[in-house]
Amino acid sequence: QLQLQESGPGLVKPSETLSLTCTVSGGSVSSSDYFWGWIRQPPGKGLEWVGSIFYSGYTYYNPSLESRVTISVDTSKNQFSLKLTSVTAADTAVYFCARAQPPSRGWYPSFFDGWGQGTLVTVSS
Amino acid sequence: SYEVTQPPSVSVSPGQTASITCSGNNLGNKFTSWYQQKPGQSPVLVIYQDTKRPSGIPERFSGSNSGNTATLTISGTQAVDEADYYCQTWDSSTVLFGGGTKLTVL
């Protein structure tokens, strides 16, 4: 059974870098069948996609965050990671890691069929 | 940039049919997925590729997508279905979520 677990600091200072890791069990980040990604949710608000990665390292990023985001994959540890630089209070959110499947036609992260429990990251001095 | 729009709230009586819409320009030409999220929990996929239901999702959940509107339909709505629902699609190399709809069962 697929399980994803986010880990990382719950508090980050403004202008610093937010770093999170997602550890995958019951599945492999090396699989050519899936994408892996990050979605965030500010308190009391809706879902916002941050970005997704394929095992080869190919990435898709939210255009509104692209200049500050890096997603990477570590196949040896069965993990993938998120780095978000120059954070502000607006980056305070619950961050979810998730697995994405491609559609029946095309090759892109079409839908998210497995989610981690989420981790709250607060940006504050 | 492309956007998808959902009504902020929908109310339904127990046992009745709830319909939640997701609107976007020519959305019917794209695949749409739907997620259910209850307070304090992670989202759960309930419909993918417009009409497909993952294993374990009750048959009362169904989806359609045509023209400019995708619709999530819950037949025989139960109290346990009260939650936030999000539509999601893909456009120009970007994953897009709707703003979410709060379904109230009363």
PDB file of C-alpha atoms in Angstrom:
ATOM      1  CA  GLN A   1       0.000   0.000   0.000  1.00  0.00           C
ATOM      2  CA  LEU A   2       1.424   3.352  -1.051  1.00  0.00           C
ATOM      3  CA  GLN A   3       2.409   5.683   1.774  1.00  0.00           C
ATOM      4  CA  LEU A   4       3.980   9.126   1.564  1.00  0.00           C
ATOM      5  CA  GLN A   5       5.401  11.014   4.532  1.00  0.00           C
ATOM      6  CA  GLU A   6       6.504  14.632   4.546  1.00  0.00           C
ATOM      7  CA  SER A   7       9.312  15.788   6.823  1.00  0.00           C
ATOM      8  CA  GLY A   8      11.105  19.040   7.478  1.00  0.00           C
ATOM      9  CA  PRO A   9      11.116  22.143   9.671  1.00  0.00           C
ATOM     10  CA  GLY A  10       7.751  23.481  10.753  1.00  0.00           C
ATOM     11  CA  LEU A  11       9.057  27.020  11.139  1.00  0.00           C
ATOM     12  CA  VAL A  12      11.097  28.982   8.611  1.00  0.00           C
ATOM     13  CA  LYS A  13      12.241  32.600   8.874  1.00  0.00           C
ATOM     14  CA  PRO A  14      11.307  35.129   6.194  1.00  0.00           C
ATOM     15  CA  SER A  15      13.789  35.323   3.301  1.00  0.00           C
ATOM     16  CA  GLU A  16      15.175  31.882   4.117  1.00  0.00           C
ATOM     17  CA  THR A  17      14.724  28.594   2.263  1.00  0.00           C
ATOM     18  CA  LEU A  18      11.948  26.111   2.968  1.00  0.00           C
ATOM     19  CA  SER A  19      13.114  22.503   2.579  1.00  0.00           C
ATOM     20  CA  LEU A  20      10.878  19.452   2.739  1.00  0.00           C
ATOM     21  CA  THR A  21      11.369  15.775   1.953  1.00  0.00           C
ATOM     22  CA  CYS A  22       8.793  13.159   1.038  1.00  0.00           C
ATOM     23  CA  THR A  23       9.630   9.550   1.852  1.00  0.00           C
ATOM     24  CA  VAL A  24       7.779   6.986  -0.223  1.00  0.00           C
ATOM     25  CA  SER A  25       6.966   3.455   0.887  1.00  0.00           C
ATOM     26  CA  GLY A  26       4.909   0.835  -0.893  1.00  0.00           C
ATOM     27  CA  GLY A  27       5.989   2.353  -4.195  1.00  0.00           C
ATOM     28  CA  SER A  28       9.104   3.483  -6.031  1.00  0.00           C
ATOM     29  CA  VAL A  29      10.089   6.967  -7.129  1.00  0.00           C
ATOM     30  CA  SER A  30      12.123   5.188  -9.832  1.00  0.00           C
ATOM     31  CA  SER A  31       8.964   3.904 -11.489  1.00  0.00           C
ATOM     32  CA  SER A  32       8.409   5.075 -15.033  1.00  0.00           C
ATOM     33  CA  ASP A  33       4.650   4.882 -14.456  1.00  0.00           C
ATOM     34  CA  TYR A  34       4.261   7.866 -12.141  1.00  0.00           C
ATOM     35  CA  PHE A  35       5.102  11.461 -11.400  1.00  0.00           C
ATOM     36  CA  TRP A  36       5.651  12.828  -7.895  1.00  0.00           C
ATOM     37  CA  GLY A  37       4.694  16.256  -6.696  1.00  0.00           C
ATOM     38  CA  TRP A  38       4.004  18.896  -4.080  1.00  0.00           C
ATOM     39  CA  ILE A  39       0.722  20.690  -3.401  1.00  0.00           C
ATOM     40  CA  ARG A  40       0.196  23.307  -0.699  1.00  0.00           C
ATOM     41  CA  GLN A  41      -2.800  24.700   1.120  1.00  0.00           C
ATOM     42  CA  PRO A  42      -2.668  27.983   3.074  1.00  0.00           C
ATOM     43  CA  PRO A  43      -4.723  27.872   6.292  1.00  0.00           C
ATOM     44  CA  GLY A  44      -8.418  28.052   5.464  1.00  0.00           C
ATOM     45  CA  LYS A  45      -7.797  28.272   1.723  1.00  0.00           C
ATOM     46  CA  GLY A  46      -7.747  26.040  -1.338  1.00  0.00           C
ATOM     47  CA  LEU A  47      -5.185  23.766  -2.937  1.00  0.00           C
ATOM     48  CA  GLU A  48      -2.268  25.146  -4.948  1.00  0.00           C
ATOM     49  CA  TRP A  49       0.030  22.972  -7.039  1.00  0.00           C
ATOM     50  CA  VAL A  50       3.714  23.698  -6.471  1.00  0.00           C
ATOM     51  CA  GLY A  51       5.339  21.329  -8.954  1.00  0.00           C
ATOM     52  CA  SER A  52       5.922  17.749 -10.087  1.00  0.00           C
ATOM     53  CA  ILE A  53       8.879  15.576 -11.059  1.00  0.00           C
ATOM     54  CA  PHE A  54       9.486  12.400 -13.058  1.00  0.00           C
ATOM     55  CA  TYR A  55      12.116   9.883 -11.919  1.00  0.00           C
ATOM     56  CA  SER A  56      14.427  11.024 -14.710  1.00  0.00           C
ATOM     57  CA  GLY A  57      14.511  14.458 -13.104  1.00  0.00           C
ATOM     58  CA  TYR A  58      12.175  16.149 -15.566  1.00  0.00           C
ATOM     59  CA  THR A  59      10.164  18.781 -13.728  1.00  0.00           C
ATOM     60  CA  TYR A  60       7.045  20.876 -14.107  1.00  0.00           C
ATOM     61  CA  TYR A  61       6.628  23.931 -11.878  1.00  0.00           C
ATOM     62  CA  ASN A  62       3.813  26.336 -11.090  1.00  0.00           C
ATOM     63  CA  PRO A  63       4.672  29.432 -13.160  1.00  0.00           C
ATOM     64  CA  SER A  64       3.895  31.699 -10.194  1.00  0.00           C
ATOM     65  CA  LEU A  65       6.548  29.927  -8.074  1.00  0.00           C
ATOM     66  CA  GLU A  66       8.988  28.743 -10.730  1.00  0.00           C
ATOM     67  CA  SER A  67      11.701  31.292  -9.967  1.00  0.00           C
ATOM     68  CA  ARG A  68      11.904  30.087  -6.342  1.00  0.00           C
ATOM     69  CA  VAL A  69      11.164  26.356  -6.552  1.00  0.00           C
ATOM     70  CA  THR A  70      13.380  23.315  -7.021  1.00  0.00           C
ATOM     71  CA  ILE A  71      12.067  19.744  -6.830  1.00  0.00           C
ATOM     72  CA  SER A  72      14.517  16.866  -6.913  1.00  0.00           C
ATOM     73  CA  VAL A  73      14.389  13.092  -6.583  1.00  0.00           C
ATOM     74  CA  ASP A  74      16.734  10.715  -4.730  1.00  0.00           C
ATOM     75  CA  THR A  75      16.115   7.225  -6.052  1.00  0.00           C
ATOM     76  CA  SER A  76      18.631   5.664  -3.637  1.00  0.00           C
ATOM     77  CA  LYS A  77      16.536   6.811  -0.671  1.00  0.00           C
ATOM     78  CA  ASN A  78      13.150   6.537  -2.412  1.00  0.00           C
ATOM     79  CA  GLN A  79      12.527  10.202  -1.639  1.00  0.00           C
ATOM     80  CA  PHE A  80      11.810  13.430  -3.419  1.00  0.00           C
ATOM     81  CA  SER A  81      12.337  16.929  -2.076  1.00  0.00           C
ATOM     82  CA  LEU A  82      11.134  20.522  -2.305  1.00  0.00           C
ATOM     83  CA  LYS A  83      13.144  23.684  -1.873  1.00  0.00           C
ATOM     84  CA  LEU A  84      11.428  27.072  -1.904  1.00  0.00           C
ATOM     85  CA  THR A  85      13.697  30.085  -1.584  1.00  0.00           C
ATOM     86  CA  SER A  86      13.103  33.611  -0.288  1.00  0.00           C
ATOM     87  CA  VAL A  87       9.972  32.659   1.624  1.00  0.00           C
ATOM     88  CA  THR A  88       7.457  35.155   2.981  1.00  0.00           C
ATOM     89  CA  ALA A  89       4.389  34.835   5.185  1.00  0.00           C
ATOM     90  CA  ALA A  90       2.404  34.077   2.029  1.00  0.00           C
ATOM     91  CA  ASP A  91       4.229  30.747   1.813  1.00  0.00           C
ATOM     92  CA  THR A  92       2.764  29.615   5.137  1.00  0.00           C
ATOM     93  CA  ALA A  93       0.734  26.521   4.303  1.00  0.00           C
ATOM     94  CA  VAL A  94       0.222  22.818   4.773  1.00  0.00           C
ATOM     95  CA  TYR A  95       2.482  21.158   2.218  1.00  0.00           C
ATOM     96  CA  PHE A  96       1.370  17.807   0.804  1.00  0.00           C
ATOM     97  CA  CYS A  97       3.468  15.417  -1.220  1.00  0.00           C
ATOM     98  CA  ALA A  98       1.597  13.224  -3.664  1.00  0.00           C
ATOM     99  CA  ARG A  99       1.876  10.675  -6.448  1.00  0.00           C
ATOM    100  CA  ALA A 100       0.506  11.600  -9.862  1.00  0.00           C
ATOM    101  CA  GLN A 101      -0.530   9.380 -12.709  1.00  0.00           C
ATOM    102  CA  PRO A 102      -0.412  10.247 -16.395  1.00  0.00           C
ATOM    103  CA  PRO A 103      -3.642  10.177 -18.391  1.00  0.00           C
ATOM    104  CA  SER A 104      -4.668   7.517 -20.885  1.00  0.00           C
ATOM    105  CA  ARG A 105      -3.379   9.817 -23.620  1.00  0.00           C
ATOM    106  CA  GLY A 106      -0.454  12.164 -23.173  1.00  0.00           C
ATOM    107  CA  TRP A 107       2.371  12.151 -20.665  1.00  0.00           C
ATOM    108  CA  TYR A 108       2.043  14.591 -17.775  1.00  0.00           C
ATOM    109  CA  PRO A 109       0.950  14.525 -14.115  1.00  0.00           C
ATOM    110  CA  SER A 110      -2.778  14.251 -14.770  1.00  0.00           C
ATOM    111  CA  PHE A 111      -4.252  13.331 -11.383  1.00  0.00           C
ATOM    112  CA  PHE A 112      -3.032  12.669  -7.837  1.00  0.00           C
ATOM    113  CA  ASP A 113      -3.965   9.228  -6.525  1.00  0.00           C
ATOM    114  CA  GLY A 114      -1.959   9.135  -3.312  1.00  0.00           C
ATOM    115  CA  TRP A 115      -1.266  11.880  -0.776  1.00  0.00           C
ATOM    116  CA  GLY A 116       0.818  12.317   2.331  1.00  0.00           C
ATOM    117  CA  GLN A 117      -0.771  13.555   5.531  1.00  0.00           C
ATOM    118  CA  GLY A 118       0.655  17.034   5.006  1.00  0.00           C
ATOM    119  CA  THR A 119       2.967  19.144   7.110  1.00  0.00           C
ATOM    120  CA  LEU A 120       2.353  22.699   8.271  1.00  0.00           C
ATOM    121  CA  VAL A 121       5.155  25.127   7.499  1.00  0.00           C
ATOM    122  CA  THR A 122       4.910  28.540   9.108  1.00  0.00           C
ATOM    123  CA  VAL A 123       7.019  31.439   7.875  1.00  0.00           C
ATOM    124  CA  SER A 124       7.683  33.778  10.765  1.00  0.00           C
ATOM    125  CA  SER A 125      10.570  35.481  12.500  1.00  0.00           C
TER     126      SER A 125
ATOM    127  CA  SER B   1      -3.701  32.110 -17.975  1.00  0.00           C
ATOM    128  CA  TYR B   2      -6.263  29.317 -17.787  1.00  0.00           C
ATOM    129  CA  GLU B   3      -8.583  29.158 -14.787  1.00  0.00           C
ATOM    130  CA  VAL B   4     -11.249  26.796 -13.494  1.00  0.00           C
ATOM    131  CA  THR B   5     -14.104  28.110 -11.364  1.00  0.00           C
ATOM    132  CA  GLN B   6     -16.269  26.386  -8.769  1.00  0.00           C
ATOM    133  CA  PRO B   7     -19.210  27.671  -6.724  1.00  0.00           C
ATOM    134  CA  PRO B   8     -18.077  28.352  -3.139  1.00  0.00           C
ATOM    135  CA  SER B   9     -20.878  26.310  -1.627  1.00  0.00           C
ATOM    136  CA  VAL B  10     -23.584  23.781  -2.443  1.00  0.00           C
ATOM    137  CA  SER B  11     -26.262  22.479  -0.099  1.00  0.00           C
ATOM    138  CA  VAL B  12     -28.185  19.234  -0.414  1.00  0.00           C
ATOM    139  CA  SER B  13     -30.652  17.252   1.672  1.00  0.00           C
ATOM    140  CA  PRO B  14     -29.736  13.717   2.709  1.00  0.00           C
ATOM    141  CA  GLY B  15     -30.718  11.195   0.057  1.00  0.00           C
ATOM    142  CA  GLN B  16     -30.888  13.805  -2.689  1.00  0.00           C
ATOM    143  CA  THR B  17     -28.507  14.394  -5.590  1.00  0.00           C
ATOM    144  CA  ALA B  18     -25.728  16.949  -5.284  1.00  0.00           C
ATOM    145  CA  SER B  19     -24.101  18.487  -8.356  1.00  0.00           C
ATOM    146  CA  ILE B  20     -20.865  20.446  -8.125  1.00  0.00           C
ATOM    147  CA  THR B  21     -19.674  22.251 -11.222  1.00  0.00           C
ATOM    148  CA  CYS B  22     -16.256  23.266 -12.476  1.00  0.00           C
ATOM    149  CA  SER B  23     -16.143  25.772 -15.324  1.00  0.00           C
ATOM    150  CA  GLY B  24     -13.371  26.690 -17.733  1.00  0.00           C
ATOM    151  CA  ASN B  25     -12.961  27.613 -21.381  1.00  0.00           C
ATOM    152  CA  ASN B  26     -13.397  24.422 -23.429  1.00  0.00           C
ATOM    153  CA  LEU B  27     -12.846  22.361 -20.279  1.00  0.00           C
ATOM    154  CA  GLY B  28     -14.533  19.464 -22.055  1.00  0.00           C
ATOM    155  CA  ASN B  29     -11.375  19.115 -24.157  1.00  0.00           C
ATOM    156  CA  LYS B  30      -9.265  18.463 -21.069  1.00  0.00           C
ATOM    157  CA  PHE B  31      -9.296  15.730 -18.451  1.00  0.00           C
ATOM    158  CA  THR B  32     -10.772  16.765 -15.090  1.00  0.00           C
ATOM    159  CA  SER B  33     -10.301  15.097 -11.721  1.00  0.00           C
ATOM    160  CA  TRP B  34     -12.149  15.626  -8.433  1.00  0.00           C
ATOM    161  CA  TYR B  35     -10.937  15.436  -4.843  1.00  0.00           C
ATOM    162  CA  GLN B  36     -12.809  15.244  -1.547  1.00  0.00           C
ATOM    163  CA  GLN B  37     -11.212  16.855   1.498  1.00  0.00           C
ATOM    164  CA  LYS B  38     -12.609  16.652   5.016  1.00  0.00           C
ATOM    165  CA  PRO B  39     -11.379  18.983   7.795  1.00  0.00           C
ATOM    166  CA  GLY B  40      -7.872  18.188   8.940  1.00  0.00           C
ATOM    167  CA  GLN B  41      -7.417  15.452   6.344  1.00  0.00           C
ATOM    168  CA  SER B  42      -5.569  15.051   3.061  1.00  0.00           C
ATOM    169  CA  PRO B  43      -7.513  15.224  -0.201  1.00  0.00           C
ATOM    170  CA  VAL B  44      -8.853  11.958  -1.610  1.00  0.00           C
ATOM    171  CA  LEU B  45      -9.260  11.329  -5.336  1.00  0.00           C
ATOM    172  CA  VAL B  46     -12.906  10.506  -6.107  1.00  0.00           C
ATOM    173  CA  ILE B  47     -13.042  10.928  -9.913  1.00  0.00           C
ATOM    174  CA  TYR B  48     -10.261  10.973 -12.516  1.00  0.00           C
ATOM    175  CA  GLN B  49     -10.197  11.398 -16.269  1.00  0.00           C
ATOM    176  CA  ASP B  50     -13.661  12.978 -16.154  1.00  0.00           C
ATOM    177  CA  THR B  51     -15.684   9.860 -15.377  1.00  0.00           C
ATOM    178  CA  LYS B  52     -13.504   7.156 -13.793  1.00  0.00           C
ATOM    179  CA  ARG B  53     -13.900   6.174 -10.176  1.00  0.00           C
ATOM    180  CA  PRO B  54     -10.903   4.826  -8.186  1.00  0.00           C
ATOM    181  CA  SER B  55     -11.338   1.557  -6.367  1.00  0.00           C
ATOM    182  CA  GLY B  56     -12.936   2.051  -2.990  1.00  0.00           C
ATOM    183  CA  ILE B  57     -14.931   5.123  -4.005  1.00  0.00           C
ATOM    184  CA  PRO B  58     -18.692   4.541  -3.677  1.00  0.00           C
ATOM    185  CA  GLU B  59     -20.746   4.223  -6.848  1.00  0.00           C
ATOM    186  CA  ARG B  60     -22.835   7.227  -5.835  1.00  0.00           C
ATOM    187  CA  PHE B  61     -19.938   9.419  -7.034  1.00  0.00           C
ATOM    188  CA  SER B  62     -19.903  10.080 -10.789  1.00  0.00           C
ATOM    189  CA  GLY B  63     -18.451  12.653 -13.143  1.00  0.00           C
ATOM    190  CA  SER B  64     -19.055  14.199 -16.530  1.00  0.00           C
ATOM    191  CA  ASN B  65     -17.292  16.795 -18.663  1.00  0.00           C
ATOM    192  CA  SER B  66     -18.606  18.546 -21.747  1.00  0.00           C
ATOM    193  CA  GLY B  67     -18.376  21.970 -23.290  1.00  0.00           C
ATOM    194  CA  ASN B  68     -17.156  24.422 -20.680  1.00  0.00           C
ATOM    195  CA  THR B  69     -18.292  22.497 -17.588  1.00  0.00           C
ATOM    196  CA  ALA B  70     -17.241  19.432 -15.655  1.00  0.00           C
ATOM    197  CA  THR B  71     -19.692  18.136 -13.060  1.00  0.00           C
ATOM    198  CA  LEU B  72     -19.274  15.954  -9.998  1.00  0.00           C
ATOM    199  CA  THR B  73     -22.554  14.259  -9.101  1.00  0.00           C
ATOM    200  CA  ILE B  74     -23.259  12.574  -5.797  1.00  0.00           C
ATOM    201  CA  SER B  75     -26.421  10.482  -5.889  1.00  0.00           C
ATOM    202  CA  GLY B  76     -28.179   9.624  -2.663  1.00  0.00           C
ATOM    203  CA  THR B  77     -25.965  12.035  -0.737  1.00  0.00           C
ATOM    204  CA  GLN B  78     -25.083  10.958   2.781  1.00  0.00           C
ATOM    205  CA  ALA B  79     -23.997  12.986   5.785  1.00  0.00           C
ATOM    206  CA  VAL B  80     -20.527  11.461   5.440  1.00  0.00           C
ATOM    207  CA  ASP B  81     -20.189  13.216   2.051  1.00  0.00           C
ATOM    208  CA  GLU B  82     -20.104  16.642   3.681  1.00  0.00           C
ATOM    209  CA  ALA B  83     -16.678  18.006   2.725  1.00  0.00           C
ATOM    210  CA  ASP B  84     -14.799  20.382   0.459  1.00  0.00           C
ATOM    211  CA  TYR B  85     -14.525  19.274  -3.164  1.00  0.00           C
ATOM    212  CA  TYR B  86     -11.872  20.441  -5.615  1.00  0.00           C
ATOM    213  CA  CYS B  87     -11.729  20.008  -9.373  1.00  0.00           C
ATOM    214  CA  GLN B  88      -8.347  19.809 -11.082  1.00  0.00           C
ATOM    215  CA  THR B  89      -7.144  19.874 -14.670  1.00  0.00           C
ATOM    216  CA  TRP B  90      -3.990  20.378 -16.742  1.00  0.00           C
ATOM    217  CA  ASP B  91      -3.264  23.205 -19.126  1.00  0.00           C
ATOM    218  CA  SER B  92      -0.069  24.579 -20.641  1.00  0.00           C
ATOM    219  CA  SER B  93       2.197  22.341 -18.560  1.00  0.00           C
ATOM    220  CA  THR B  94       0.458  23.421 -15.363  1.00  0.00           C
ATOM    221  CA  VAL B  95      -1.727  21.610 -12.844  1.00  0.00           C
ATOM    222  CA  LEU B  96      -4.729  23.785 -12.008  1.00  0.00           C
ATOM    223  CA  PHE B  97      -7.100  23.426  -9.062  1.00  0.00           C
ATOM    224  CA  GLY B  98     -10.471  25.056  -8.723  1.00  0.00           C
ATOM    225  CA  GLY B  99     -11.087  27.169  -5.659  1.00  0.00           C
ATOM    226  CA  GLY B 100     -13.114  24.447  -3.982  1.00  0.00           C
ATOM    227  CA  THR B 101     -16.781  23.914  -3.129  1.00  0.00           C
ATOM    228  CA  LYS B 102     -18.046  23.317   0.379  1.00  0.00           C
ATOM    229  CA  LEU B 103     -20.792  20.690   0.259  1.00  0.00           C
ATOM    230  CA  THR B 104     -23.232  20.927   3.137  1.00  0.00           C
ATOM    231  CA  VAL B 105     -25.647  18.069   3.777  1.00  0.00           C
ATOM    232  CA  LEU B 106     -28.621  19.323   5.765  1.00  0.00           C
TER     233      LEU B 106
END
